[in-house]
Amino acid sequence: MAKKSVASLQTGSKRLTKAIKMVKSPKTGAYMFVESIMNPDQVNDFFKKN
């Protein structure tokens, strides 16, 4: 199960998005957060891949 969080960032002429995904560790079973800053059109691909 992954929770989604998306925030829009604007720096000058570039438009970026910070996405945060919560993933469950296969070893310990604990949840951890994976975050990435990317173009807005890459957000869906980030949430689909494991």
Short mmCIF file of C-alpha atoms in Angstrom, two decimals:
data_model
loop_
_atom_site.label_atom_id
_atom_site.label_comp_id
_atom_site.label_asym_id
_atom_site.label_seq_id
_atom_site.Cartn_x
_atom_site.Cartn_y
_atom_site.Cartn_z
CA MET A 1 0.00 0.00 0.00
CA ALA A 2 1.38 3.39 -0.93
CA LYS A 3 0.12 6.79 0.08
CA LYS A 4 0.51 9.66 -2.32
CA SER A 5 1.57 13.21 -1.64
CA VAL A 6 2.30 15.75 -4.35
CA ALA A 7 3.44 19.36 -4.00
CA SER A 8 4.08 21.81 -6.82
CA LEU A 9 7.35 23.74 -6.80
CA GLN A 10 8.18 26.65 -9.04
CA THR A 11 11.78 27.80 -9.42
CA GLY A 12 12.20 30.51 -12.00
CA SER A 13 11.10 29.20 -15.39
CA LYS A 14 11.08 25.51 -14.38
CA ARG A 15 8.00 23.86 -12.93
CA LEU A 16 8.83 20.91 -10.68
CA THR A 17 6.83 18.55 -8.49
CA LYS A 18 7.90 16.84 -5.27
CA ALA A 19 6.25 13.44 -4.82
CA ILE A 20 6.39 11.40 -1.60
CA LYS A 21 5.49 7.70 -1.57
CA MET A 22 5.16 5.45 1.48
CA VAL A 23 6.40 1.91 0.80
CA LYS A 24 6.61 -1.18 2.99
CA SER A 25 10.04 -2.75 3.41
CA PRO A 26 10.07 -6.43 2.42
CA LYS A 27 12.75 -7.29 5.04
CA THR A 28 11.42 -5.67 8.21
CA GLY A 29 7.83 -4.87 7.32
CA ALA A 30 8.33 -1.26 8.42
CA TYR A 31 7.11 1.62 6.31
CA MET A 32 9.53 4.14 4.81
CA PHE A 33 9.13 7.24 2.70
CA VAL A 34 10.61 7.66 -0.76
CA GLU A 35 10.63 11.19 -2.13
CA SER A 36 11.66 12.59 -5.47
CA ILE A 37 11.56 15.93 -7.31
CA MET A 38 10.58 15.61 -10.98
CA ASN A 39 8.62 17.07 -13.86
CA PRO A 40 4.82 16.98 -13.34
CA ASP A 41 4.30 14.55 -16.24
CA GLN A 42 6.53 11.90 -14.58
CA VAL A 43 4.53 11.69 -11.33
CA ASN A 44 2.20 8.86 -12.41
CA ASP A 45 5.15 6.70 -13.48
CA PHE A 46 6.83 7.30 -10.09
CA PHE A 47 3.77 6.05 -8.19
CA LYS A 48 3.25 3.01 -10.47
CA LYS A 49 6.73 1.51 -10.17
CA ASN A 50 7.73 -0.43 -7.05
#
